[in-house]
mmCIF file with all atom_site columns, C-alpha atoms in Angstrom:
data_model
loop_
_atom_site.group_PDB
_atom_site.id
_atom_site.type_symbol
_atom_site.label_atom_id
_atom_site.label_alt_id
_atom_site.label_comp_id
_atom_site.label_asym_id
_atom_site.label_entity_id
_atom_site.label_seq_id
_atom_site.pdbx_PDB_ins_code
_atom_site.Cartn_x
_atom_site.Cartn_y
_atom_site.Cartn_z
_atom_site.occupancy
_atom_site.B_iso_or_equiv
_atom_site.pdbx_formal_charge
_atom_site.auth_seq_id
_atom_site.auth_comp_id
_atom_site.auth_asym_id
_atom_site.auth_atom_id
_atom_site.pdbx_PDB_model_num
ATOM 1   C CA . MET A 1 1   ? -5.030  -10.248 2.408   1.00 0.00 ? 228 MET A CA 1
ATOM 2   C CA . GLU A 1 2   ? -1.749  -9.033  3.874   1.00 0.00 ? 229 GLU A CA 1
ATOM 3   C CA . ILE A 1 3   ? -1.697  -5.522  5.258   1.00 0.00 ? 230 ILE A CA 1
ATOM 4   C CA . MET A 1 4   ? 1.531   -3.603  5.814   1.00 0.00 ? 231 MET A CA 1
ATOM 5   C CA . SER A 1 5   ? 2.111   -0.042  6.928   1.00 0.00 ? 232 SER A CA 1
ATOM 6   C CA . ILE A 1 6   ? 5.240   1.926   6.103   1.00 0.00 ? 233 ILE A CA 1
ATOM 7   C CA . SER A 1 7   ? 6.699   5.289   7.093   1.00 0.00 ? 234 SER A CA 1
ATOM 8   C CA . ILE A 1 8   ? 10.082  6.956   7.397   1.00 0.00 ? 235 ILE A CA 1
ATOM 9   C CA . ASP A 1 9   ? 10.229  6.156   11.125  1.00 0.00 ? 236 ASP A CA 1
ATOM 10  C CA . SER A 1 10  ? 12.701  3.540   12.339  1.00 0.00 ? 237 SER A CA 1
ATOM 11  C CA . MET A 1 11  ? 11.493  0.133   13.513  1.00 0.00 ? 238 MET A CA 1
ATOM 12  C CA . PHE A 1 12  ? 12.459  1.233   17.034  1.00 0.00 ? 239 PHE A CA 1
ATOM 13  C CA . VAL A 1 13  ? 10.014  4.141   16.884  1.00 0.00 ? 240 VAL A CA 1
ATOM 14  C CA . HIS A 1 14  ? 7.377   1.779   15.438  1.00 0.00 ? 241 HIS A CA 1
ATOM 15  C CA . LYS A 1 15  ? 7.851   -0.410  18.506  1.00 0.00 ? 242 LYS A CA 1
ATOM 16  C CA . MET A 1 16  ? 7.413   2.521   20.874  1.00 0.00 ? 243 MET A CA 1
ATOM 17  C CA . TRP A 1 17  ? 4.353   3.833   19.049  1.00 0.00 ? 244 TRP A CA 1
ATOM 18  C CA . ASN A 1 18  ? 2.763   0.387   19.090  1.00 0.00 ? 245 ASN A CA 1
ATOM 19  C CA . ASP A 1 19  ? 3.640   -0.339  22.694  1.00 0.00 ? 246 ASP A CA 1
ATOM 20  C CA . LYS A 1 20  ? 2.899   3.086   24.187  1.00 0.00 ? 247 LYS A CA 1
ATOM 21  C CA . GLU A 1 21  ? -0.106  4.256   22.212  1.00 0.00 ? 248 GLU A CA 1
ATOM 22  C CA . LEU A 1 22  ? -1.566  1.997   19.498  1.00 0.00 ? 249 LEU A CA 1
ATOM 23  C CA . SER A 1 23  ? -1.838  -1.061  21.753  1.00 0.00 ? 250 SER A CA 1
ATOM 24  C CA . LYS A 1 24  ? -4.202  1.040   23.870  1.00 0.00 ? 251 LYS A CA 1
ATOM 25  C CA . MET A 1 25  ? -6.491  1.411   20.844  1.00 0.00 ? 252 MET A CA 1
ATOM 26  C CA . VAL A 1 26  ? -5.993  -2.020  19.270  1.00 0.00 ? 253 VAL A CA 1
ATOM 27  C CA . LYS A 1 27  ? -6.114  -4.958  21.662  1.00 0.00 ? 254 LYS A CA 1
ATOM 28  C CA . GLY A 1 28  ? -2.929  -6.990  21.387  1.00 0.00 ? 255 GLY A CA 1
ATOM 29  C CA . GLY A 1 29  ? -1.184  -4.309  19.349  1.00 0.00 ? 256 GLY A CA 1
ATOM 30  C CA . ILE A 1 30  ? -0.840  -3.853  15.602  1.00 0.00 ? 257 ILE A CA 1
ATOM 31  C CA . PRO A 1 31  ? -1.335  -7.257  13.919  1.00 0.00 ? 258 PRO A CA 1
ATOM 32  C CA . PHE A 1 32  ? 0.502   -6.420  10.684  1.00 0.00 ? 259 PHE A CA 1
ATOM 33  C CA . PRO A 1 33  ? 4.137   -5.449  9.925   1.00 0.00 ? 260 PRO A CA 1
ATOM 34  C CA . MET A 1 34  ? 4.998   -1.804  10.575  1.00 0.00 ? 261 MET A CA 1
ATOM 35  C CA . LEU A 1 35  ? 7.763   -1.209  8.026   1.00 0.00 ? 262 LEU A CA 1
ATOM 36  C CA . SER A 1 36  ? 10.529  1.363   8.055   1.00 0.00 ? 263 SER A CA 1
ATOM 37  C CA . ASP A 1 37  ? 11.553  3.381   5.003   1.00 0.00 ? 264 ASP A CA 1
ATOM 38  C CA . ALA A 1 38  ? 14.205  5.648   6.527   1.00 0.00 ? 265 ALA A CA 1
ATOM 39  C CA . GLY A 1 39  ? 15.295  8.016   3.761   1.00 0.00 ? 266 GLY A CA 1
ATOM 40  C CA . GLY A 1 40  ? 12.099  7.522   1.807   1.00 0.00 ? 267 GLY A CA 1
ATOM 41  C CA . ARG A 1 41  ? 13.687  5.443   -0.963  1.00 0.00 ? 268 ARG A CA 1
ATOM 42  C CA . VAL A 1 42  ? 10.735  3.095   -1.213  1.00 0.00 ? 269 VAL A CA 1
ATOM 43  C CA . GLY A 1 43  ? 8.316   6.024   -1.041  1.00 0.00 ? 270 GLY A CA 1
ATOM 44  C CA . LYS A 1 44  ? 10.147  7.677   -3.916  1.00 0.00 ? 271 LYS A CA 1
ATOM 45  C CA . VAL A 1 45  ? 9.667   4.775   -6.309  1.00 0.00 ? 272 VAL A CA 1
ATOM 46  C CA . PHE A 1 46  ? 6.018   4.639   -5.312  1.00 0.00 ? 273 PHE A CA 1
ATOM 47  C CA . GLY A 1 47  ? 5.754   8.362   -6.049  1.00 0.00 ? 274 GLY A CA 1
ATOM 48  C CA . ILE A 1 48  ? 4.415   9.396   -2.659  1.00 0.00 ? 275 ILE A CA 1
ATOM 49  C CA . TYR A 1 49  ? 7.529   10.755  -0.889  1.00 0.00 ? 276 TYR A CA 1
ATOM 50  C CA . ASP A 1 50  ? 7.387   14.495  -0.182  1.00 0.00 ? 277 ASP A CA 1
ATOM 51  C CA . GLU A 1 51  ? 10.991  15.687  -0.534  1.00 0.00 ? 278 GLU A CA 1
ATOM 52  C CA . ASP A 1 52  ? 10.314  19.095  1.024   1.00 0.00 ? 279 ASP A CA 1
ATOM 53  C CA . ALA A 1 53  ? 8.583   17.781  4.114   1.00 0.00 ? 280 ALA A CA 1
ATOM 54  C CA . GLY A 1 54  ? 10.760  14.673  4.334   1.00 0.00 ? 281 GLY A CA 1
ATOM 55  C CA . VAL A 1 55  ? 7.735   12.455  4.937   1.00 0.00 ? 282 VAL A CA 1
ATOM 56  C CA . GLU A 1 56  ? 5.519   10.126  2.990   1.00 0.00 ? 283 GLU A CA 1
ATOM 57  C CA . ASN A 1 57  ? 2.005   11.050  1.964   1.00 0.00 ? 284 ASN A CA 1
ATOM 58  C CA . ARG A 1 58  ? -0.918  8.740   2.659   1.00 0.00 ? 285 ARG A CA 1
ATOM 59  C CA . GLY A 1 59  ? -0.425  6.433   -0.305  1.00 0.00 ? 286 GLY A CA 1
ATOM 60  C CA . ARG A 1 60  ? -2.432  3.243   -0.297  1.00 0.00 ? 287 ARG A CA 1
ATOM 61  C CA . PHE A 1 61  ? -1.738  0.544   -2.881  1.00 0.00 ? 288 PHE A CA 1
ATOM 62  C CA . ILE A 1 62  ? -3.802  -2.548  -3.669  1.00 0.00 ? 289 ILE A CA 1
ATOM 63  C CA . ILE A 1 63  ? -1.432  -5.180  -5.069  1.00 0.00 ? 290 ILE A CA 1
ATOM 64  C CA . ASP A 1 64  ? -2.840  -8.411  -6.522  1.00 0.00 ? 291 ASP A CA 1
ATOM 65  C CA . PRO A 1 65  ? -1.383  -11.930 -6.159  1.00 0.00 ? 292 PRO A CA 1
ATOM 66  C CA . ASP A 1 66  ? 0.677   -11.390 -9.340  1.00 0.00 ? 293 ASP A CA 1
ATOM 67  C CA . GLY A 1 67  ? 2.311   -8.306  -7.810  1.00 0.00 ? 294 GLY A CA 1
ATOM 68  C CA . VAL A 1 68  ? 0.347   -5.968  -10.065 1.00 0.00 ? 295 VAL A CA 1
ATOM 69  C CA . ILE A 1 69  ? -0.952  -2.671  -8.672  1.00 0.00 ? 296 ILE A CA 1
ATOM 70  C CA . GLN A 1 70  ? -4.716  -2.688  -9.203  1.00 0.00 ? 297 GLN A CA 1
ATOM 71  C CA . GLY A 1 71  ? -5.470  0.604   -7.509  1.00 0.00 ? 298 GLY A CA 1
ATOM 72  C CA . TYR A 1 72  ? -4.007  3.356   -5.412  1.00 0.00 ? 299 TYR A CA 1
ATOM 73  C CA . GLU A 1 73  ? -5.070  6.449   -3.517  1.00 0.00 ? 300 GLU A CA 1
ATOM 74  C CA . VAL A 1 74  ? -2.853  9.250   -2.240  1.00 0.00 ? 301 VAL A CA 1
ATOM 75  C CA . LEU A 1 75  ? -3.893  11.850  0.337   1.00 0.00 ? 302 LEU A CA 1
ATOM 76  C CA . THR A 1 76  ? -1.932  14.662  1.945   1.00 0.00 ? 303 THR A CA 1
ATOM 77  C CA . PRO A 1 77  ? -1.291  14.178  5.677   1.00 0.00 ? 304 PRO A CA 1
ATOM 78  C CA . PRO A 1 78  ? -4.242  15.931  7.398   1.00 0.00 ? 305 PRO A CA 1
ATOM 79  C CA . VAL A 1 79  ? -7.015  13.771  5.927   1.00 0.00 ? 306 VAL A CA 1
ATOM 80  C CA . GLY A 1 80  ? -7.413  10.141  6.924   1.00 0.00 ? 307 GLY A CA 1
ATOM 81  C CA . ARG A 1 81  ? -8.483  7.299   4.701   1.00 0.00 ? 308 ARG A CA 1
ATOM 82  C CA . ASN A 1 82  ? -11.779 5.438   4.449   1.00 0.00 ? 309 ASN A CA 1
ATOM 83  C CA . VAL A 1 83  ? -10.999 1.852   5.391   1.00 0.00 ? 310 VAL A CA 1
ATOM 84  C CA . ASN A 1 84  ? -14.426 0.596   4.273   1.00 0.00 ? 311 ASN A CA 1
ATOM 85  C CA . GLU A 1 85  ? -13.863 2.010   0.800   1.00 0.00 ? 312 GLU A CA 1
ATOM 86  C CA . THR A 1 86  ? -10.473 0.335   0.585   1.00 0.00 ? 313 THR A CA 1
ATOM 87  C CA . PHE A 1 87  ? -11.943 -3.024  1.584   1.00 0.00 ? 314 PHE A CA 1
ATOM 88  C CA . ARG A 1 88  ? -14.796 -2.533  -0.882  1.00 0.00 ? 315 ARG A CA 1
ATOM 89  C CA . GLN A 1 89  ? -12.292 -1.998  -3.685  1.00 0.00 ? 316 GLN A CA 1
ATOM 90  C CA . VAL A 1 90  ? -10.292 -5.081  -2.678  1.00 0.00 ? 317 VAL A CA 1
ATOM 91  C CA . GLN A 1 91  ? -13.495 -7.175  -2.666  1.00 0.00 ? 318 GLN A CA 1
ATOM 92  C CA . ALA A 1 92  ? -14.378 -5.825  -6.111  1.00 0.00 ? 319 ALA A CA 1
ATOM 93  C CA . PHE A 1 93  ? -10.932 -6.625  -7.535  1.00 0.00 ? 320 PHE A CA 1
ATOM 94  C CA . GLN A 1 94  ? -11.080 -10.089 -5.973  1.00 0.00 ? 321 GLN A CA 1
ATOM 95  C CA . LEU A 1 95  ? -14.453 -10.747 -7.610  1.00 0.00 ? 322 LEU A CA 1
ATOM 96  C CA . VAL A 1 96  ? -13.222 -9.596  -11.015 1.00 0.00 ? 323 VAL A CA 1
ATOM 97  C CA . ARG A 1 97  ? -10.164 -11.818 -10.683 1.00 0.00 ? 324 ARG A CA 1
ATOM 98  C CA . LYS A 1 98  ? -12.218 -14.810 -9.540  1.00 0.00 ? 325 LYS A CA 1
ATOM 99  C CA . THR A 1 99  ? -14.544 -14.527 -12.546 1.00 0.00 ? 326 THR A CA 1
ATOM 100 C CA . LYS A 1 100 ? -11.546 -13.941 -14.836 1.00 0.00 ? 327 LYS A CA 1
ATOM 101 C CA . GLY A 1 101 ? -13.117 -10.687 -15.984 1.00 0.00 ? 328 GLY A CA 1
ATOM 102 C CA . ALA A 1 102 ? -16.508 -12.232 -16.857 1.00 0.00 ? 329 ALA A CA 1
ATOM 103 C CA . GLU A 1 103 ? -18.033 -9.885  -14.277 1.00 0.00 ? 330 GLU A CA 1
ATOM 104 C CA . ALA A 1 104 ? -17.339 -6.203  -13.690 1.00 0.00 ? 331 ALA A CA 1
ATOM 105 C CA . THR A 1 105 ? -18.396 -4.085  -10.737 1.00 0.00 ? 332 THR A CA 1
ATOM 106 C CA . PRO A 1 106 ? -20.279 -0.909  -11.641 1.00 0.00 ? 333 PRO A CA 1
ATOM 107 C CA . SER A 1 107 ? -20.153 2.360   -9.697  1.00 0.00 ? 334 SER A CA 1
ATOM 108 C CA . GLY A 1 108 ? -21.231 1.967   -6.088  1.00 0.00 ? 335 GLY A CA 1
ATOM 109 C CA . TRP A 1 109 ? -20.952 -1.826  -6.158  1.00 0.00 ? 336 TRP A CA 1
ATOM 110 C CA . ARG A 1 110 ? -20.497 -3.589  -2.879  1.00 0.00 ? 337 ARG A CA 1
ATOM 111 C CA . PRO A 1 111 ? -20.799 -7.306  -2.053  1.00 0.00 ? 338 PRO A CA 1
ATOM 112 C CA . GLY A 1 112 ? -24.366 -8.431  -2.690  1.00 0.00 ? 339 GLY A CA 1
ATOM 113 C CA . LYS A 1 113 ? -25.065 -5.767  -5.287  1.00 0.00 ? 340 LYS A CA 1
ATOM 114 C CA . LYS A 1 114 ? -25.484 -6.541  -8.946  1.00 0.00 ? 341 LYS A CA 1
ATOM 115 C CA . THR A 1 115 ? -22.445 -6.965  -11.189 1.00 0.00 ? 342 THR A CA 1
ATOM 116 C CA . LEU A 1 116 ? -22.358 -6.444  -14.933 1.00 0.00 ? 343 LEU A CA 1
ATOM 117 C CA . LYS A 1 117 ? -21.351 -9.093  -17.461 1.00 0.00 ? 344 LYS A CA 1
ATOM 118 C CA . PRO A 1 118 ? -19.498 -7.349  -20.260 1.00 0.00 ? 345 PRO A CA 1
ATOM 119 C CA . GLY A 1 119 ? -20.319 -8.776  -23.669 1.00 0.00 ? 346 GLY A CA 1
ATOM 120 C CA . VAL A 1 120 ? -21.796 -8.036  -27.032 1.00 0.00 ? 347 VAL A CA 1
ATOM 121 C CA . ASP A 1 121 ? -25.372 -8.105  -25.702 1.00 0.00 ? 348 ASP A CA 1
ATOM 122 C CA . LEU A 1 122 ? -24.645 -5.521  -23.032 1.00 0.00 ? 349 LEU A CA 1
ATOM 123 C CA . VAL A 1 123 ? -23.525 -2.861  -25.494 1.00 0.00 ? 350 VAL A CA 1
ATOM 124 C CA . GLY A 1 124 ? -26.070 -0.056  -25.365 1.00 0.00 ? 351 GLY A CA 1
ATOM 125 C CA . ASN A 1 125 ? -28.167 -2.027  -22.872 1.00 0.00 ? 352 ASN A CA 1
ATOM 126 C CA . VAL A 1 126 ? -26.606 -1.150  -19.522 1.00 0.00 ? 353 VAL A CA 1
ATOM 127 C CA . TRP A 1 127 ? -29.638 1.067   -18.866 1.00 0.00 ? 354 TRP A CA 1
ATOM 128 C CA . GLU A 1 128 ? -31.833 -2.052  -18.779 1.00 0.00 ? 355 GLU A CA 1
ATOM 129 C CA . ASP A 1 129 ? -29.548 -3.843  -16.354 1.00 0.00 ? 356 ASP A CA 1
ATOM 130 C CA . TRP A 1 130 ? -28.429 -1.062  -14.070 1.00 0.00 ? 357 TRP A CA 1
ATOM 131 C CA . SER A 1 131 ? -29.769 2.219   -12.717 1.00 0.00 ? 358 SER A CA 1
ATOM 132 C CA . THR A 1 132 ? -27.979 5.234   -11.318 1.00 0.00 ? 359 THR A CA 1
ATOM 133 C CA . ASP A 1 133 ? -29.526 4.866   -7.860  1.00 0.00 ? 360 ASP A CA 1
ATOM 134 C CA . LEU A 1 134 ? -27.374 1.713   -7.513  1.00 0.00 ? 361 LEU A CA 1
ATOM 135 C CA . ALA A 1 135 ? -24.336 4.009   -7.516  1.00 0.00 ? 362 ALA A CA 1
ATOM 136 C CA . PHE A 1 136 ? -25.283 5.217   -4.040  1.00 0.00 ? 363 PHE A CA 1
ATOM 137 C CA . ASP A 1 137 ? -25.444 3.396   -0.727  1.00 0.00 ? 364 ASP A CA 1
ATOM 138 C CA . MET B 2 1   ? 7.815   -15.090 5.074   1.00 0.00 ? 158 MET B CA 1
ATOM 139 C CA . ALA B 2 2   ? 9.444   -12.285 7.026   1.00 0.00 ? 159 ALA B CA 1
ATOM 140 C CA . GLU B 2 3   ? 12.735  -13.170 8.689   1.00 0.00 ? 160 GLU B CA 1
ATOM 141 C CA . GLU B 2 4   ? 13.527  -11.984 12.187  1.00 0.00 ? 161 GLU B CA 1
ATOM 142 C CA . ILE B 2 5   ? 16.484  -9.638  12.594  1.00 0.00 ? 162 ILE B CA 1
ATOM 143 C CA . LYS B 2 6   ? 18.568  -8.805  15.643  1.00 0.00 ? 163 LYS B CA 1
ATOM 144 C CA . PRO B 2 7   ? 18.543  -5.125  16.529  1.00 0.00 ? 164 PRO B CA 1
ATOM 145 C CA . GLY B 2 8   ? 21.950  -3.453  16.557  1.00 0.00 ? 165 GLY B CA 1
ATOM 146 C CA . CYS B 2 9   ? 23.017  0.112   17.097  1.00 0.00 ? 166 CYS B CA 1
ATOM 147 C CA . ALA B 2 10  ? 22.681  0.990   13.442  1.00 0.00 ? 167 ALA B CA 1
ATOM 148 C CA . ARG B 2 11  ? 19.279  1.981   12.216  1.00 0.00 ? 168 ARG B CA 1
ATOM 149 C CA . PRO B 2 12  ? 18.609  -0.543  9.460   1.00 0.00 ? 169 PRO B CA 1
ATOM 150 C CA . THR B 2 13  ? 16.901  0.458   6.289   1.00 0.00 ? 170 THR B CA 1
ATOM 151 C CA . GLY B 2 14  ? 15.696  -1.272  3.144   1.00 0.00 ? 171 GLY B CA 1
ATOM 152 C CA . GLY B 2 15  ? 15.073  0.074   -0.310  1.00 0.00 ? 172 GLY B CA 1
ATOM 153 C CA . PRO B 2 16  ? 13.975  -0.728  -3.804  1.00 0.00 ? 173 PRO B CA 1
ATOM 154 C CA . VAL B 2 17  ? 15.252  -4.055  -5.124  1.00 0.00 ? 174 VAL B CA 1
ATOM 155 C CA . GLY B 2 18  ? 17.562  -3.751  -8.105  1.00 0.00 ? 175 GLY B CA 1
ATOM 156 C CA . GLU B 2 19  ? 18.198  -0.044  -7.737  1.00 0.00 ? 176 GLU B CA 1
ATOM 157 C CA . THR B 2 20  ? 21.879  0.731   -8.233  1.00 0.00 ? 177 THR B CA 1
ATOM 158 C CA . GLU B 2 21  ? 23.631  3.217   -6.018  1.00 0.00 ? 178 GLU B CA 1
ATOM 159 C CA . GLN B 2 22  ? 24.584  6.468   -7.662  1.00 0.00 ? 179 GLN B CA 1
ATOM 160 C CA . THR B 2 23  ? 28.291  6.355   -8.440  1.00 0.00 ? 180 THR B CA 1
ATOM 161 C CA . ASP B 2 24  ? 30.764  8.835   -6.939  1.00 0.00 ? 181 ASP B CA 1
ATOM 162 C CA . LEU B 2 25  ? 31.698  9.860   -10.457 1.00 0.00 ? 182 LEU B CA 1
ATOM 163 C CA . ALA B 2 26  ? 28.146  10.848  -11.222 1.00 0.00 ? 183 ALA B CA 1
ATOM 164 C CA . ALA B 2 27  ? 27.974  12.727  -7.925  1.00 0.00 ? 184 ALA B CA 1
ATOM 165 C CA . THR B 2 28  ? 31.177  14.672  -8.558  1.00 0.00 ? 185 THR B CA 1
ATOM 166 C CA . GLN B 2 29  ? 30.085  15.549  -12.052 1.00 0.00 ? 186 GLN B CA 1
ATOM 167 C CA . ASN B 2 30  ? 26.921  16.909  -10.550 1.00 0.00 ? 187 ASN B CA 1
ATOM 168 C CA . VAL B 2 31  ? 24.770  14.674  -12.628 1.00 0.00 ? 188 VAL B CA 1
ATOM 169 C CA . HIS B 2 32  ? 21.221  15.041  -11.470 1.00 0.00 ? 189 HIS B CA 1
ATOM 170 C CA . LYS B 2 33  ? 19.495  11.718  -11.332 1.00 0.00 ? 190 LYS B CA 1
ATOM 171 C CA . GLU B 2 34  ? 15.867  12.276  -12.041 1.00 0.00 ? 191 GLU B CA 1
ATOM 172 C CA . GLU B 2 35  ? 13.594  10.214  -9.812  1.00 0.00 ? 192 GLU B CA 1
ATOM 173 C CA . VAL B 2 36  ? 10.853  8.902   -12.016 1.00 0.00 ? 193 VAL B CA 1
ATOM 174 C CA . SER B 2 37  ? 7.849   7.287   -10.446 1.00 0.00 ? 194 SER B CA 1
ATOM 175 C CA . MET B 2 38  ? 7.150   3.980   -12.113 1.00 0.00 ? 195 MET B CA 1
ATOM 176 C CA . ILE B 2 39  ? 3.763   3.561   -10.568 1.00 0.00 ? 196 ILE B CA 1
ATOM 177 C CA . GLN B 2 40  ? 0.903   2.719   -12.877 1.00 0.00 ? 197 GLN B CA 1
ATOM 178 C CA . VAL B 2 41  ? -2.241  0.728   -12.259 1.00 0.00 ? 198 VAL B CA 1
ATOM 179 C CA . GLY B 2 42  ? -2.230  -2.559  -14.140 1.00 0.00 ? 199 GLY B CA 1
ATOM 180 C CA . LYS B 2 43  ? 1.581   -2.645  -13.949 1.00 0.00 ? 200 LYS B CA 1
ATOM 181 C CA . GLN B 2 44  ? 3.942   -4.493  -11.631 1.00 0.00 ? 201 GLN B CA 1
ATOM 182 C CA . ALA B 2 45  ? 4.590   -2.922  -8.223  1.00 0.00 ? 202 ALA B CA 1
ATOM 183 C CA . PRO B 2 46  ? 8.263   -2.064  -7.663  1.00 0.00 ? 203 PRO B CA 1
ATOM 184 C CA . ASP B 2 47  ? 9.835   -4.657  -5.384  1.00 0.00 ? 204 ASP B CA 1
ATOM 185 C CA . PHE B 2 48  ? 11.507  -3.523  -2.172  1.00 0.00 ? 205 PHE B CA 1
ATOM 186 C CA . THR B 2 49  ? 12.894  -4.747  1.119   1.00 0.00 ? 206 THR B CA 1
ATOM 187 C CA . ALA B 2 50  ? 12.216  -3.092  4.456   1.00 0.00 ? 207 ALA B CA 1
ATOM 188 C CA . PRO B 2 51  ? 12.908  -3.749  8.117   1.00 0.00 ? 208 PRO B CA 1
ATOM 189 C CA . GLY B 2 52  ? 9.960   -3.521  10.449  1.00 0.00 ? 209 GLY B CA 1
ATOM 190 C CA . TYR B 2 53  ? 8.290   -4.362  13.715  1.00 0.00 ? 210 TYR B CA 1
ATOM 191 C CA . LEU B 2 54  ? 5.689   -7.096  14.231  1.00 0.00 ? 211 LEU B CA 1
ATOM 192 C CA . GLY B 2 55  ? 4.566   -8.938  17.352  1.00 0.00 ? 212 GLY B CA 1
ATOM 193 C CA . ASN B 2 56  ? 7.405   -7.766  19.581  1.00 0.00 ? 213 ASN B CA 1
ATOM 194 C CA . LYS B 2 57  ? 9.993   -8.785  16.990  1.00 0.00 ? 214 LYS B CA 1
ATOM 195 C CA . PHE B 2 58  ? 12.082  -6.897  14.492  1.00 0.00 ? 215 PHE B CA 1
ATOM 196 C CA . ILE B 2 59  ? 11.746  -8.357  11.031  1.00 0.00 ? 216 ILE B CA 1
ATOM 197 C CA . ASN B 2 60  ? 12.983  -7.881  7.503   1.00 0.00 ? 217 ASN B CA 1
ATOM 198 C CA . MET B 2 61  ? 10.544  -8.341  4.642   1.00 0.00 ? 218 MET B CA 1
ATOM 199 C CA . LYS B 2 62  ? 10.516  -8.287  0.875   1.00 0.00 ? 219 LYS B CA 1
ATOM 200 C CA . LEU B 2 63  ? 7.401   -7.404  -1.098  1.00 0.00 ? 220 LEU B CA 1
ATOM 201 C CA . SER B 2 64  ? 7.934   -10.166 -3.689  1.00 0.00 ? 221 SER B CA 1
ATOM 202 C CA . ASP B 2 65  ? 7.797   -12.786 -0.907  1.00 0.00 ? 222 ASP B CA 1
ATOM 203 C CA . TYR B 2 66  ? 4.070   -12.008 -0.790  1.00 0.00 ? 223 TYR B CA 1
ATOM 204 C CA . LEU B 2 67  ? 3.362   -12.995 -4.410  1.00 0.00 ? 224 LEU B CA 1
ATOM 205 C CA . GLY B 2 68  ? 0.247   -15.177 -4.401  1.00 0.00 ? 225 GLY B CA 1
ATOM 206 C CA . LYS B 2 69  ? -1.488  -12.975 -1.849  1.00 0.00 ? 226 LYS B CA 1
ATOM 207 C CA . TRP B 2 70  ? -3.373  -9.718  -2.002  1.00 0.00 ? 227 TRP B CA 1
ATOM 208 C CA . VAL B 2 71  ? -1.336  -6.947  -0.381  1.00 0.00 ? 228 VAL B CA 1
ATOM 209 C CA . LEU B 2 72  ? -2.519  -3.631  1.008   1.00 0.00 ? 229 LEU B CA 1
ATOM 210 C CA . LEU B 2 73  ? 0.488   -1.340  1.331   1.00 0.00 ? 230 LEU B CA 1
ATOM 211 C CA . CYS B 2 74  ? -0.204  1.834   3.316   1.00 0.00 ? 231 CYS B CA 1
ATOM 212 C CA . PHE B 2 75  ? 2.255   4.724   3.520   1.00 0.00 ? 232 PHE B CA 1
ATOM 213 C CA . TYR B 2 76  ? 1.668   7.389   6.184   1.00 0.00 ? 233 TYR B CA 1
ATOM 214 C CA . PRO B 2 77  ? 3.471   10.533  7.319   1.00 0.00 ? 234 PRO B CA 1
ATOM 215 C CA . GLY B 2 78  ? 4.752   9.419   10.678  1.00 0.00 ? 235 GLY B CA 1
ATOM 216 C CA . ASP B 2 79  ? 4.427   7.665   14.000  1.00 0.00 ? 236 ASP B CA 1
ATOM 217 C CA . PHE B 2 80  ? 2.884   9.729   16.815  1.00 0.00 ? 237 PHE B CA 1
ATOM 218 C CA . THR B 2 81  ? 1.175   12.051  14.366  1.00 0.00 ? 238 THR B CA 1
ATOM 219 C CA . PHE B 2 82  ? -2.513  12.631  14.852  1.00 0.00 ? 239 PHE B CA 1
ATOM 220 C CA . VAL B 2 83  ? -4.601  11.338  11.968  1.00 0.00 ? 240 VAL B CA 1
#
């Protein structure tokens, strides 16, 4: 999986932030591209650019190998994301893709938990295969 | 995948691929170009190019160069902010 971050800051500011602060938190510095969207033109087409504030909201997009957006999440600036949840979603989408849709991941699924196999026999019978406590960790 | 670029005095920027610049005529006629978000799950992500920083190098990348891989694209408000 390729990770990339993007904000309205220039690549020069990205360098300073990485070198002066982030490299003190992440050994060796940020291992993925820190992209620059000065003017917010990319953010606008992704629908996450805040014109009034002149910054981009915390939009996170999962894009599959065909370039299709499988999921996104957008938060306003003061609340940070849950990285585990993002990775869980990516793992779920990867499983669905690998099984060509033969398996689906019910609420609360994480690797190792039971998947569902959509089909004519499952109609009306999910209750036999799955219980609501599986929705929680 | 991402090509290295030499930093100059100009602050480089990228943008959506295939987006045409608004013409002067449209600007003078005060035509308001509505920005419509094209984002929808299950639909193609808009392609774009962007300059960036990686491993002590300045680079230029294009989203469509990453076809064949899973991509996690994360927007955030700004460098040196707190969250």
